[in-house]
mmCIF file with all atom_site columns, C-alpha atoms and ligand atoms in Angstrom:
data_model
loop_
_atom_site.group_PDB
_atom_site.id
_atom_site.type_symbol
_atom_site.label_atom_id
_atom_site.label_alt_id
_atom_site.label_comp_id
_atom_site.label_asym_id
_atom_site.label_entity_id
_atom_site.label_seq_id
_atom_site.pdbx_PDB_ins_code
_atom_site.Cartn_x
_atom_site.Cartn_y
_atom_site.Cartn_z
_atom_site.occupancy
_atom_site.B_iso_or_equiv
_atom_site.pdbx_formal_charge
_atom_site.auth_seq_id
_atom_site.auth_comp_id
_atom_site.auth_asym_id
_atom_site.auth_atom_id
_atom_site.pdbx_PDB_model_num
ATOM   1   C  CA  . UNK E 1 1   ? 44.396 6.933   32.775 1.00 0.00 ? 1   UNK E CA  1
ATOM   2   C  CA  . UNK E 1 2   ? 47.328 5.013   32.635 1.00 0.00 ? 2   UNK E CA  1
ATOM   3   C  CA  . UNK E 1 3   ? 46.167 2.237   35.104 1.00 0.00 ? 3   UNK E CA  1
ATOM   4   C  CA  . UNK E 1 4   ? 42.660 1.929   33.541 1.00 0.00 ? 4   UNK E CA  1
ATOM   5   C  CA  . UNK E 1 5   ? 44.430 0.928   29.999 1.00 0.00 ? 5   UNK E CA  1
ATOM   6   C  CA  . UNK E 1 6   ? 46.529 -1.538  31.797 1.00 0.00 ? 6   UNK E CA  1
ATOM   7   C  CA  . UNK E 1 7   ? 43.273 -3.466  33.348 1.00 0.00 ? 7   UNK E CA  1
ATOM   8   C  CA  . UNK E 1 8   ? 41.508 -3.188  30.416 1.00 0.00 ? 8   UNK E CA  1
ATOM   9   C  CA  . UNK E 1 9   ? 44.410 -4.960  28.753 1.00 0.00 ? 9   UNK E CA  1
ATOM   10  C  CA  . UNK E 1 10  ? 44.612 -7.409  31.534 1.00 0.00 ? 10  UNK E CA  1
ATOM   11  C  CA  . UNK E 1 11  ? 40.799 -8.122  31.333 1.00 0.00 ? 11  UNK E CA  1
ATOM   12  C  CA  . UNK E 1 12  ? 41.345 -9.080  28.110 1.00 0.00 ? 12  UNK E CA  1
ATOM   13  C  CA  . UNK E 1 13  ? 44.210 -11.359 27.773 1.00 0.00 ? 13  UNK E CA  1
ATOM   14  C  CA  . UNK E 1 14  ? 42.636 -13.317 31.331 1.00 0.00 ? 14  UNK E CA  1
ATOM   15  C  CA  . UNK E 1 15  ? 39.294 -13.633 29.572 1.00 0.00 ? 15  UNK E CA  1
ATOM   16  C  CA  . UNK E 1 16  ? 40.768 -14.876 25.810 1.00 0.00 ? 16  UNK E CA  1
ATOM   17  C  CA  . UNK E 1 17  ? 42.508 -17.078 28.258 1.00 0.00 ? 17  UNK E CA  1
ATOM   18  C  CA  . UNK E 1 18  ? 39.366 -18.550 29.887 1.00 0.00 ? 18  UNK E CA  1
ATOM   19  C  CA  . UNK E 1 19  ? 38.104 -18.385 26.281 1.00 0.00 ? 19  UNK E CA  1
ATOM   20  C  CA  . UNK E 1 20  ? 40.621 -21.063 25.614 1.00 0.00 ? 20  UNK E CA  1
ATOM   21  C  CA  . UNK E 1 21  ? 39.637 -23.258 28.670 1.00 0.00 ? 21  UNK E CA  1
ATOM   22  C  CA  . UNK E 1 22  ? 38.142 -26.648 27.024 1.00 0.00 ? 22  UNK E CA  1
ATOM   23  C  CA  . UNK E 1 23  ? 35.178 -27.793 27.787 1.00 0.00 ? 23  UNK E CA  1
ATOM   24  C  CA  . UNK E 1 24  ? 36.516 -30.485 30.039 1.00 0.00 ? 24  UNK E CA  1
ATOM   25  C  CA  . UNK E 1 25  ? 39.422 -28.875 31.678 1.00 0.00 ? 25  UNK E CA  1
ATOM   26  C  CA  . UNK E 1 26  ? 36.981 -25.860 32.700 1.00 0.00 ? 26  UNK E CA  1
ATOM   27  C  CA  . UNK E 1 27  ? 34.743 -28.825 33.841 1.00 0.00 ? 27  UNK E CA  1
ATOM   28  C  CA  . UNK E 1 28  ? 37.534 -30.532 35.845 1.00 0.00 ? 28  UNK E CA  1
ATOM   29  C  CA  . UNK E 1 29  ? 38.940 -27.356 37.221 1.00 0.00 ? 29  UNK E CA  1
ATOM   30  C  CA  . UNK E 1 30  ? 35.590 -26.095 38.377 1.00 0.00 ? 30  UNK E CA  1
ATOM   31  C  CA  . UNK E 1 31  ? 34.900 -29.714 40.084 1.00 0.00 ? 31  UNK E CA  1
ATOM   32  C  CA  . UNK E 1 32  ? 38.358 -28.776 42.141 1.00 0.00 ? 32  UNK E CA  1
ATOM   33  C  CA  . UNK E 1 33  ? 37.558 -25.451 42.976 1.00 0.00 ? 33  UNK E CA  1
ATOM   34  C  CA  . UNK E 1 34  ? 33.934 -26.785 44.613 1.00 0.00 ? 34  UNK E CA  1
ATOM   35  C  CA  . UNK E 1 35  ? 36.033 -29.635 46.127 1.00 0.00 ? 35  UNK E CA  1
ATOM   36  C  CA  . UNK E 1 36  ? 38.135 -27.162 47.813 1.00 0.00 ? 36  UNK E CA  1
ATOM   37  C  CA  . UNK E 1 37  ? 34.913 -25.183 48.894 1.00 0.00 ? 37  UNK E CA  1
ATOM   38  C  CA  . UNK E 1 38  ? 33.090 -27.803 49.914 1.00 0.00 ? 38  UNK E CA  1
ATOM   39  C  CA  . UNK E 1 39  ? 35.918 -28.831 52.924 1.00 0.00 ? 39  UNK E CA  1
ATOM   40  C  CA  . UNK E 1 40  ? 36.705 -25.133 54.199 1.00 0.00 ? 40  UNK E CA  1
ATOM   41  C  CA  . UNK E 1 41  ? 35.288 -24.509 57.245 1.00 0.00 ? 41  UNK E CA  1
ATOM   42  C  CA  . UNK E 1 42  ? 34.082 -20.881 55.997 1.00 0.00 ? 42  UNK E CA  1
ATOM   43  C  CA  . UNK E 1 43  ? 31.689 -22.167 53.655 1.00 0.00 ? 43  UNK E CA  1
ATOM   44  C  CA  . UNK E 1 44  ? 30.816 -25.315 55.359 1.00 0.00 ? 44  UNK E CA  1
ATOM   45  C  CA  . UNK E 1 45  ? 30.015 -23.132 58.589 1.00 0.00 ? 45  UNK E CA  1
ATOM   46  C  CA  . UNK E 1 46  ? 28.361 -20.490 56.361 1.00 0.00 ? 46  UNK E CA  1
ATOM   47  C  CA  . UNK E 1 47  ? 24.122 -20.738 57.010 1.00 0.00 ? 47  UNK E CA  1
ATOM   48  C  CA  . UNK E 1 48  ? 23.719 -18.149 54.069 1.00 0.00 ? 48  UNK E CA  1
ATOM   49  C  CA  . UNK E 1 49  ? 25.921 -17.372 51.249 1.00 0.00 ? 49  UNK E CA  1
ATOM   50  C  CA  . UNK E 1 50  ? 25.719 -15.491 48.092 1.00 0.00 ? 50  UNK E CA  1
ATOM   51  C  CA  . UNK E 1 51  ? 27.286 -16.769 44.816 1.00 0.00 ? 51  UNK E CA  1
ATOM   52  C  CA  . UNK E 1 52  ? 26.909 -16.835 40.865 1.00 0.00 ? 52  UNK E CA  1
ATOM   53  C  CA  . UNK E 1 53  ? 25.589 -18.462 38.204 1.00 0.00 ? 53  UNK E CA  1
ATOM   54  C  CA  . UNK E 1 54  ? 28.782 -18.942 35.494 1.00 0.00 ? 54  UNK E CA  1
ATOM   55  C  CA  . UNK E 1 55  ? 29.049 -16.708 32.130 1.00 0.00 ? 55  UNK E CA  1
ATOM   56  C  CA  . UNK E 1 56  ? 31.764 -16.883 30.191 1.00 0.00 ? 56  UNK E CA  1
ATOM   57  C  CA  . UNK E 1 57  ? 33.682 -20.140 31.558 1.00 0.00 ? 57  UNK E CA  1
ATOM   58  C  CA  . UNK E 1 58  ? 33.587 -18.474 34.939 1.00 0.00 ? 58  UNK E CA  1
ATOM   59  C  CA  . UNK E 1 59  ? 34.443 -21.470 37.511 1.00 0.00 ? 59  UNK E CA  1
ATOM   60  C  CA  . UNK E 1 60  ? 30.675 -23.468 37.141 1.00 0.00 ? 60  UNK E CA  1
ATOM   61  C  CA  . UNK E 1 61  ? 30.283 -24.235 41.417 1.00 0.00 ? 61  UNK E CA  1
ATOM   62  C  CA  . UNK E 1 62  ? 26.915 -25.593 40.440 1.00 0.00 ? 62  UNK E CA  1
ATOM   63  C  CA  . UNK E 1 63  ? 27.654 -28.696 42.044 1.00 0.00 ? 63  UNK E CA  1
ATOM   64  C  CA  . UNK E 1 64  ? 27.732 -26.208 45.361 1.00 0.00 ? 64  UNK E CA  1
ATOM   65  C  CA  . UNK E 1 65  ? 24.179 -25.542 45.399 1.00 0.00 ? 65  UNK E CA  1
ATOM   66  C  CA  . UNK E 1 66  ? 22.530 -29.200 45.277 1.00 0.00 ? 66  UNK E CA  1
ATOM   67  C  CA  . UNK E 1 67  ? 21.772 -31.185 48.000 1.00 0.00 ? 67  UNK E CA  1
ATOM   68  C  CA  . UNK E 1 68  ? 23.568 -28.296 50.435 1.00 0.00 ? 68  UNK E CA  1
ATOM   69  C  CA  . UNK E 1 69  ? 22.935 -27.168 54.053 1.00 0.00 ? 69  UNK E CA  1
ATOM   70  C  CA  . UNK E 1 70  ? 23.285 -23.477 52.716 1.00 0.00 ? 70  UNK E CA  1
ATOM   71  C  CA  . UNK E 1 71  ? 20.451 -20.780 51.265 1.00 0.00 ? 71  UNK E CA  1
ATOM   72  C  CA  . UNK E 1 72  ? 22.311 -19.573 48.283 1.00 0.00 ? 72  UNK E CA  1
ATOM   73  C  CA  . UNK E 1 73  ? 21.150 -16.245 46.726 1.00 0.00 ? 73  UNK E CA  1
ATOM   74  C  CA  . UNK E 1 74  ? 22.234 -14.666 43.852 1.00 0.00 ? 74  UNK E CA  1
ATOM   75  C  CA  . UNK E 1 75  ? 22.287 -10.939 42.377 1.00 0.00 ? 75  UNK E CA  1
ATOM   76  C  CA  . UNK E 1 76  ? 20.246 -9.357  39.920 1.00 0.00 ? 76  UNK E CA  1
ATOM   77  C  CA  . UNK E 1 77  ? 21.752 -6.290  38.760 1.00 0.00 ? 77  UNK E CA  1
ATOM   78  C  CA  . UNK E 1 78  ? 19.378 -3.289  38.970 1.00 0.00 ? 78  UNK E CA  1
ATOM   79  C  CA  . UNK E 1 79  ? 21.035 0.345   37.892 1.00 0.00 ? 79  UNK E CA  1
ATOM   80  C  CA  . UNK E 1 80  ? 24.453 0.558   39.094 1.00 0.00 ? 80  UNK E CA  1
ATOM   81  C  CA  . UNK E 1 81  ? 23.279 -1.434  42.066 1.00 0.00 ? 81  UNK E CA  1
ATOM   82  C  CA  . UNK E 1 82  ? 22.983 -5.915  42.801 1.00 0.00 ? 82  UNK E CA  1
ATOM   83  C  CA  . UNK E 1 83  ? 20.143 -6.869  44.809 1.00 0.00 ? 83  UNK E CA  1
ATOM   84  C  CA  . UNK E 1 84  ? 20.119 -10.601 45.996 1.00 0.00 ? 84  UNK E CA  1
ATOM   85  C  CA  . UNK E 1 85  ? 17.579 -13.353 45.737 1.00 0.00 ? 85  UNK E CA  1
ATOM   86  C  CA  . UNK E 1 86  ? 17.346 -16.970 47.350 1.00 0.00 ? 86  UNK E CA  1
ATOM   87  C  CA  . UNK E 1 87  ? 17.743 -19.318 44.702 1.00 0.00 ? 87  UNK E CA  1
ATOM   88  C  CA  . UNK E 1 88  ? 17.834 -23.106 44.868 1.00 0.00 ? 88  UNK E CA  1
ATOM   89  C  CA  . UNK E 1 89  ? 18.311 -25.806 41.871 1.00 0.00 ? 89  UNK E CA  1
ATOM   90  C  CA  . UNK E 1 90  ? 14.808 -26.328 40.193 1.00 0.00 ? 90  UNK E CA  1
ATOM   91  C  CA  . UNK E 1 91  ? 13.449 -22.525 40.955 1.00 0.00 ? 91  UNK E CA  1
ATOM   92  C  CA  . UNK E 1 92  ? 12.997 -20.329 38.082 1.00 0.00 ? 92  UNK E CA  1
ATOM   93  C  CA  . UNK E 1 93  ? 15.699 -18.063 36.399 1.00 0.00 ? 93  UNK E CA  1
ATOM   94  C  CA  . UNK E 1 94  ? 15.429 -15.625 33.566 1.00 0.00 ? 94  UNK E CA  1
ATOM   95  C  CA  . UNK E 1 95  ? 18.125 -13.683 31.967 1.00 0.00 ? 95  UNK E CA  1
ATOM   96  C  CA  . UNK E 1 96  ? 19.550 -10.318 33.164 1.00 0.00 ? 96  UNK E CA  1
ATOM   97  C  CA  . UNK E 1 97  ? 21.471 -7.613  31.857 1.00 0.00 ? 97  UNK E CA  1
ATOM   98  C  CA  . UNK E 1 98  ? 24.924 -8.702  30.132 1.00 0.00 ? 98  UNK E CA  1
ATOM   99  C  CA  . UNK E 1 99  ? 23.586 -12.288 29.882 1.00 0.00 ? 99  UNK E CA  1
ATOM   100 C  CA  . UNK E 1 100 ? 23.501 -13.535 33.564 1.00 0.00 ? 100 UNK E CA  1
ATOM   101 C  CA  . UNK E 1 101 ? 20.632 -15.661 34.498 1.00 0.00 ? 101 UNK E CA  1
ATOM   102 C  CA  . UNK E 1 102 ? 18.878 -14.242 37.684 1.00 0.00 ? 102 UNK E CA  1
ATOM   103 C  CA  . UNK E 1 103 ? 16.251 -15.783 40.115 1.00 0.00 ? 103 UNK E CA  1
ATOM   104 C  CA  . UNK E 1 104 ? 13.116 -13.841 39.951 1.00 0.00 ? 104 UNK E CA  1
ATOM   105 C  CA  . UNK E 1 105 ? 11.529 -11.385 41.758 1.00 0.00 ? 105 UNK E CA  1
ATOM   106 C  CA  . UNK E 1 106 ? 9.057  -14.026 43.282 1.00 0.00 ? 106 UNK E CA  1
ATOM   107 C  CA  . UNK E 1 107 ? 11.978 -15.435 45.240 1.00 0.00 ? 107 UNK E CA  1
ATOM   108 C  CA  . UNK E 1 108 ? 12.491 -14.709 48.754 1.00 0.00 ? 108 UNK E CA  1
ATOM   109 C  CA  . UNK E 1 109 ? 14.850 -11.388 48.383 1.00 0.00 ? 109 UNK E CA  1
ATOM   110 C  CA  . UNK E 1 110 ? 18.345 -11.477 51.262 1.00 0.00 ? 110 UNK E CA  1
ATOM   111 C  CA  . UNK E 1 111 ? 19.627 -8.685  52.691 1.00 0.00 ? 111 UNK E CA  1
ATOM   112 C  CA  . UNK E 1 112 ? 22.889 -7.659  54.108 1.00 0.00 ? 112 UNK E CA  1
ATOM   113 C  CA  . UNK E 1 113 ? 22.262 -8.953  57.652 1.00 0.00 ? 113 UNK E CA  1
ATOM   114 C  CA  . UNK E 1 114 ? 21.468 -12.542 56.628 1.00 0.00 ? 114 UNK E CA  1
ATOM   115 C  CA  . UNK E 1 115 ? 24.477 -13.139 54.592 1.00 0.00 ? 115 UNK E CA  1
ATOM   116 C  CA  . UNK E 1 116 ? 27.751 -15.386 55.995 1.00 0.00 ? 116 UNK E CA  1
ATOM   117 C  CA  . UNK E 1 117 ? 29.913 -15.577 52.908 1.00 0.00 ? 117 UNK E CA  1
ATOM   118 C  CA  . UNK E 1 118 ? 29.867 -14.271 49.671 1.00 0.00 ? 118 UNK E CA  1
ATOM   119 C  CA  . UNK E 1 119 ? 31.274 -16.049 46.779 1.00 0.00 ? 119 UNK E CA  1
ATOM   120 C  CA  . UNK E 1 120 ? 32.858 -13.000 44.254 1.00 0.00 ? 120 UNK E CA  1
ATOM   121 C  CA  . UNK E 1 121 ? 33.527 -13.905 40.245 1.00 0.00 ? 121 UNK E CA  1
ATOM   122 C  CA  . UNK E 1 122 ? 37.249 -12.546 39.493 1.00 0.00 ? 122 UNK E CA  1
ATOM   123 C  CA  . UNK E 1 123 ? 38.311 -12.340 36.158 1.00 0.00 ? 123 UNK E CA  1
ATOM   124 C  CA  . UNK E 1 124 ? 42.215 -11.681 38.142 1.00 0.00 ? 124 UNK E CA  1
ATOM   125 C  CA  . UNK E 1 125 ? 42.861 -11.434 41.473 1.00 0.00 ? 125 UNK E CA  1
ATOM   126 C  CA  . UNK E 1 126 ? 46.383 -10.788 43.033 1.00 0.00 ? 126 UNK E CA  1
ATOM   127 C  CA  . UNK E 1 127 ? 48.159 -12.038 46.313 1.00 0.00 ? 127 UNK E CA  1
ATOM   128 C  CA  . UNK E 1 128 ? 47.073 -9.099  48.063 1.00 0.00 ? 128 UNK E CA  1
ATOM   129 C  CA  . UNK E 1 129 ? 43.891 -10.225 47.318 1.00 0.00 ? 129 UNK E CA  1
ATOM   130 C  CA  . UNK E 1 130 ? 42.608 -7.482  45.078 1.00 0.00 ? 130 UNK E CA  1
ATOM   131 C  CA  . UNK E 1 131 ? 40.600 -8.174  42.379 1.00 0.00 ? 131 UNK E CA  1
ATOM   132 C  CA  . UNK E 1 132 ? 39.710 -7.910  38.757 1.00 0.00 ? 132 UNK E CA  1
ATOM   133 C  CA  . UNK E 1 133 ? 36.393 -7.990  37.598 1.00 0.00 ? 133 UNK E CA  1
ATOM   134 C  CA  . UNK E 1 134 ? 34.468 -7.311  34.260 1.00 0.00 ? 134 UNK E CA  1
ATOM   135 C  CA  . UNK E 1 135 ? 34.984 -3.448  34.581 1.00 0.00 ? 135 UNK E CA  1
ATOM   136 C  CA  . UNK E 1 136 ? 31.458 -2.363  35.981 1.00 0.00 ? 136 UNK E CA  1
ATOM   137 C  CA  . UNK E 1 137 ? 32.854 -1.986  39.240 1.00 0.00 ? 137 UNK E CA  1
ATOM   138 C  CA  . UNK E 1 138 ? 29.210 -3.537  40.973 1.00 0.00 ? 138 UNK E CA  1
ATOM   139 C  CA  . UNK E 1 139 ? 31.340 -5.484  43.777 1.00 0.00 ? 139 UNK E CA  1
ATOM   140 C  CA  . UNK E 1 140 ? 33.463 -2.111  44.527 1.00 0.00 ? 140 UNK E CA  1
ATOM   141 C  CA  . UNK E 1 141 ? 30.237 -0.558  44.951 1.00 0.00 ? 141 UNK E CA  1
ATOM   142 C  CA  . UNK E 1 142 ? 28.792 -3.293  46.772 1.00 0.00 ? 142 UNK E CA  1
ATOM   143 C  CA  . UNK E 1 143 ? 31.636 -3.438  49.505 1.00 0.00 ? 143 UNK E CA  1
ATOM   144 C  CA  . UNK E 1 144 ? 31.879 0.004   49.960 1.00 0.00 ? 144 UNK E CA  1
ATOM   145 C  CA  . UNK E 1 145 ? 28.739 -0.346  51.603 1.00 0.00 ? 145 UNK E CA  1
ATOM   146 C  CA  . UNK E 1 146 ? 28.882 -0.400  55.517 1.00 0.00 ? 146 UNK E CA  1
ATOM   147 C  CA  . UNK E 1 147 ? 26.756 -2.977  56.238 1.00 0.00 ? 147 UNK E CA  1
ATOM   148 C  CA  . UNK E 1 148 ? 28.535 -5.635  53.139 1.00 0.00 ? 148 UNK E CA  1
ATOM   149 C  CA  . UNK E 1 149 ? 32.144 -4.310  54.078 1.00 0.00 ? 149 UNK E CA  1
ATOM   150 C  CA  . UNK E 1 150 ? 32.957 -6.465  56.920 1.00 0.00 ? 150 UNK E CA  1
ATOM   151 C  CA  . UNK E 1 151 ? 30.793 -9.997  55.670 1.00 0.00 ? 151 UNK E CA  1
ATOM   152 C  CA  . UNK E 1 152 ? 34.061 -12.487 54.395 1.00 0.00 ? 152 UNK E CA  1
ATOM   153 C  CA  . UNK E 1 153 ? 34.731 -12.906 50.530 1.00 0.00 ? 153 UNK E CA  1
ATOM   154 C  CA  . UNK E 1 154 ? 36.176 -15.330 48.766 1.00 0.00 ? 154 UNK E CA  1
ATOM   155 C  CA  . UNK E 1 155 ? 37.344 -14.702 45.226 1.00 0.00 ? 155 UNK E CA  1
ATOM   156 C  CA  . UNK E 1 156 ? 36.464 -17.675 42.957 1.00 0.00 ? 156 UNK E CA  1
ATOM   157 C  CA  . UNK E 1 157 ? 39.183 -17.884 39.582 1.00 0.00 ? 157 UNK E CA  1
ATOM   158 C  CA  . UNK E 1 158 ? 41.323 -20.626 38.144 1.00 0.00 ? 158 UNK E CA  1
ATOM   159 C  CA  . UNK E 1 159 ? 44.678 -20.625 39.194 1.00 0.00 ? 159 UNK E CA  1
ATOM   160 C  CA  . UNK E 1 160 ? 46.400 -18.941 35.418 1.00 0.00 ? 160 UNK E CA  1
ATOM   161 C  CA  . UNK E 1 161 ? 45.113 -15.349 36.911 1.00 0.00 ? 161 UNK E CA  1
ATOM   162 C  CA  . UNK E 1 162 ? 46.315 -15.381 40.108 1.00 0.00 ? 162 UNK E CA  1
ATOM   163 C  CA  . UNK E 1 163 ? 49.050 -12.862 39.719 1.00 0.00 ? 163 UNK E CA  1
ATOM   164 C  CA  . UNK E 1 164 ? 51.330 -11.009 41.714 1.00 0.00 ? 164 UNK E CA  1
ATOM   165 C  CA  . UNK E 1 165 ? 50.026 -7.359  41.755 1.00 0.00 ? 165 UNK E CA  1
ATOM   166 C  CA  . UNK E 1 166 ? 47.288 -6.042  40.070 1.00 0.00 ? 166 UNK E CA  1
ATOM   167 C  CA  . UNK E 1 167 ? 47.046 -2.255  39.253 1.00 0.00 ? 167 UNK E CA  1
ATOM   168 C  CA  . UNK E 1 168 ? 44.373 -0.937  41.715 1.00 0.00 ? 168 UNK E CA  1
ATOM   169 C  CA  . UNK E 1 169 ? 42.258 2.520   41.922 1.00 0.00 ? 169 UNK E CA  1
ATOM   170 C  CA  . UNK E 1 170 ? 41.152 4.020   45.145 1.00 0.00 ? 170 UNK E CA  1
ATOM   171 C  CA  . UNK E 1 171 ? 37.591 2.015   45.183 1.00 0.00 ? 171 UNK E CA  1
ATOM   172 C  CA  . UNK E 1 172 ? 39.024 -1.059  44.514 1.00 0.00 ? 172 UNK E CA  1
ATOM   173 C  CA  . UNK E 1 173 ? 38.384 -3.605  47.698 1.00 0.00 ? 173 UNK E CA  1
ATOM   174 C  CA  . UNK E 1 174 ? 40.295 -6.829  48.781 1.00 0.00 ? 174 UNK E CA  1
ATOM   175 C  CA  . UNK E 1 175 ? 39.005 -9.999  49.330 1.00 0.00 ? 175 UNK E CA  1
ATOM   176 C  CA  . UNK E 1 176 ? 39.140 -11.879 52.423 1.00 0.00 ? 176 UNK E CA  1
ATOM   177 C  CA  . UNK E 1 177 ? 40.303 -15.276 50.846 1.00 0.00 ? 177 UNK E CA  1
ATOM   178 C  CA  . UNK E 1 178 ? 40.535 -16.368 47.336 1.00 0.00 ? 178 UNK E CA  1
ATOM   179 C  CA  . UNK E 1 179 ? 39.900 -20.046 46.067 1.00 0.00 ? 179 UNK E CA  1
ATOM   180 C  CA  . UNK E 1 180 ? 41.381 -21.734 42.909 1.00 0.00 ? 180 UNK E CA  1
ATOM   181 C  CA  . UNK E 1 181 ? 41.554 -25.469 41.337 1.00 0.00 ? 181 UNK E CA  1
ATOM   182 C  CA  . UNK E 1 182 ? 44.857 -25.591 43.536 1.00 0.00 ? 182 UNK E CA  1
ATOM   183 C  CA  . UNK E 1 183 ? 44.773 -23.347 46.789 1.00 0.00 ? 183 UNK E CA  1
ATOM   184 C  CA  . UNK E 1 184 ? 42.851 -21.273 48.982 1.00 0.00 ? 184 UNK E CA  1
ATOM   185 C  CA  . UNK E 1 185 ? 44.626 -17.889 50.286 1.00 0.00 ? 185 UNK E CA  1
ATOM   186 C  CA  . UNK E 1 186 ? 43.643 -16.375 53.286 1.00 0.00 ? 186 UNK E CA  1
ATOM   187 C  CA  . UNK E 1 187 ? 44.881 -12.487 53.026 1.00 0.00 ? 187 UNK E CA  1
HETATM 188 P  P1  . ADP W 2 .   ? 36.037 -3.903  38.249 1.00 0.00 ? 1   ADP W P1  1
HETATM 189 O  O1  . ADP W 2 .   ? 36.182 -3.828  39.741 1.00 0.00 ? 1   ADP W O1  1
HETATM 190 O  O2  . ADP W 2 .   ? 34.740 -4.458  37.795 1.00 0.00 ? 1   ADP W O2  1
HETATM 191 O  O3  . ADP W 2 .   ? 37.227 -4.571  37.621 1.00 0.00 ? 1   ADP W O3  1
HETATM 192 P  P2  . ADP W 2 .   ? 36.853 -1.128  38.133 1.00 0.00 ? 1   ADP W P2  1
HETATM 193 O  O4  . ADP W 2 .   ? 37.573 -1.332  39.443 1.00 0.00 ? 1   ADP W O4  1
HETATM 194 O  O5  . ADP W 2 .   ? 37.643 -0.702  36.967 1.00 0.00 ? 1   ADP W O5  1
HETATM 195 O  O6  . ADP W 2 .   ? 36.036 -2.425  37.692 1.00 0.00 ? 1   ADP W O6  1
HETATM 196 O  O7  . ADP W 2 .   ? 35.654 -0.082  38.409 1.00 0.00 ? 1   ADP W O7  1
HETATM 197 C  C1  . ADP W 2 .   ? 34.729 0.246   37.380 1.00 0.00 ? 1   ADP W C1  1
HETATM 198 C  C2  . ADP W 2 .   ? 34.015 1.534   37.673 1.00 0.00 ? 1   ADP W C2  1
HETATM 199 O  O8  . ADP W 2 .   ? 33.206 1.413   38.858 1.00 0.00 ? 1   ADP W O8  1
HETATM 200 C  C3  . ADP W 2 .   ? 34.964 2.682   37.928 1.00 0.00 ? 1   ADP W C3  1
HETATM 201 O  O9  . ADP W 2 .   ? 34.953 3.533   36.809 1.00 0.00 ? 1   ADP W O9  1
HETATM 202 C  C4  . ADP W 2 .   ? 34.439 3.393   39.150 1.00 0.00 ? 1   ADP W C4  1
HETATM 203 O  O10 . ADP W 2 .   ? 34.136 4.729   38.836 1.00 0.00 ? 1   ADP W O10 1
HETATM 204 C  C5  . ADP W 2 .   ? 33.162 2.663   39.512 1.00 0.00 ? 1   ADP W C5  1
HETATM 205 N  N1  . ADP W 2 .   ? 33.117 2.451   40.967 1.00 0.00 ? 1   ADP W N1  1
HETATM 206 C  C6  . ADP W 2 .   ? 33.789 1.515   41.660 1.00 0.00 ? 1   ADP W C6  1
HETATM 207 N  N2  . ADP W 2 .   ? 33.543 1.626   42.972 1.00 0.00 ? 1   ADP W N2  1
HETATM 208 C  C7  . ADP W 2 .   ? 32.727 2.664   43.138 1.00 0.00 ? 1   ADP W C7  1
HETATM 209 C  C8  . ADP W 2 .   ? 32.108 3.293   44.266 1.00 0.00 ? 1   ADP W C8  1
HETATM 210 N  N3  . ADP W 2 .   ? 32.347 2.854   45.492 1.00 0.00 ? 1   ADP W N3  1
HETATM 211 N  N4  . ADP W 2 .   ? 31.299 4.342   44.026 1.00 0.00 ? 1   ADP W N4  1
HETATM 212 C  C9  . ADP W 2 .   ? 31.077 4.773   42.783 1.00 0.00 ? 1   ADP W C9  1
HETATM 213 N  N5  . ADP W 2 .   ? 31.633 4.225   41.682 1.00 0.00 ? 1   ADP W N5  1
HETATM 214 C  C10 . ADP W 2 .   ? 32.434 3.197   41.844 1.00 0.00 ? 1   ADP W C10 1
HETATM 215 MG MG1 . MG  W 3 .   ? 37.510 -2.841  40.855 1.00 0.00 ? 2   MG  W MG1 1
#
């Protein structure tokens, strides 16, 4: 369990990291990442498009989900399993499991064949475009799925945890693109 140890230990030296992140540089840096968003074609083309509400100093993309021509939905985690629910600035949200706010059940619930473009939290991602996440493994899951596997991803994370190579495990999944304050990667 060699490789396990080693993620665990590189969950938590990227998430003291983002710990660190003041309030206006994670601010500033989030504003880029949206700004990059907000001119690629993928997301501007995108009808429907799943995302997240920021924990932790994840990247905020708030600013994504006002005034936009997209339906945004976003997960509420249920077992092992995310479901996704249309969400729009204004509507009610209640918290979830580890914290996350989550629209409620009287929203309009999306399913696999509506979605364009999901938007995936990373804690690390690599340049092969594998990621990191909080260790629950719900996104593995999710895209080893047949109908979610071939719908485009884009990994949202600041640019101090994009690293070279990542140690992966069988389930793991790439990304399609990933998106920081500085670049967008296409893998
Ligand atoms: P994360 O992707 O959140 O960083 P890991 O890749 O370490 O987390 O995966 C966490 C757990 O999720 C693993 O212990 C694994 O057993 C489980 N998991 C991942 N994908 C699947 C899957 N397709 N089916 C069943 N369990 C899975
Ligand atoms: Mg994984």
């Amino acid at each position: 369990m060699v490789e396990t140890q080693t993620k665990n230990q590189l969950r938590s030296q990227f998430l003291k990291t983002r710990s660190q992140l003041k309030r206006d540089d994670w601010q500033s840096k989030s504003t880029l990442i949206c700004q990059n968003l907000q001119s690629f074609s993928v997301l501007t083309q995108a009808k429907t498009v799943l995302a997240y509400l920021s924990i932790q100093n994840e990247p905020n993309l708030h600013q994504l989900f006002t005034n936009s021509q997209q339906i945004w939905g976003f997960p509420r985690c249920v077992g092992q399993q995310m479901t996704w629910w249309e969400w729009k600035p204004g509507d009610p949200l209640q918290t979830g499991r580890y914290g996350i706010l989550e629209p409620t059940t009287d929203a309009n619930i999306i399913t696999p064949n509506q979605v364009d473009l999901i938007l995936v939290p990373c804690v690390a991602c690599d340049r092969r475009g594998y990621r990191l996440g909080y260790g629950g493994g719900y996104y593995d899951r999710m895209f080893a799925s047949p109908e979610w596997q071939t719908i485009p991803s884009i990994g949202i994370l600041f640019d101090f945890a994009l690293l070279h190579e990542l140690p992966i495990e069988p389930w793991d999944r790439q990304l399609t693109y990933v998106c920081t304050e500085r670049q967008i990667i296409r893998f």
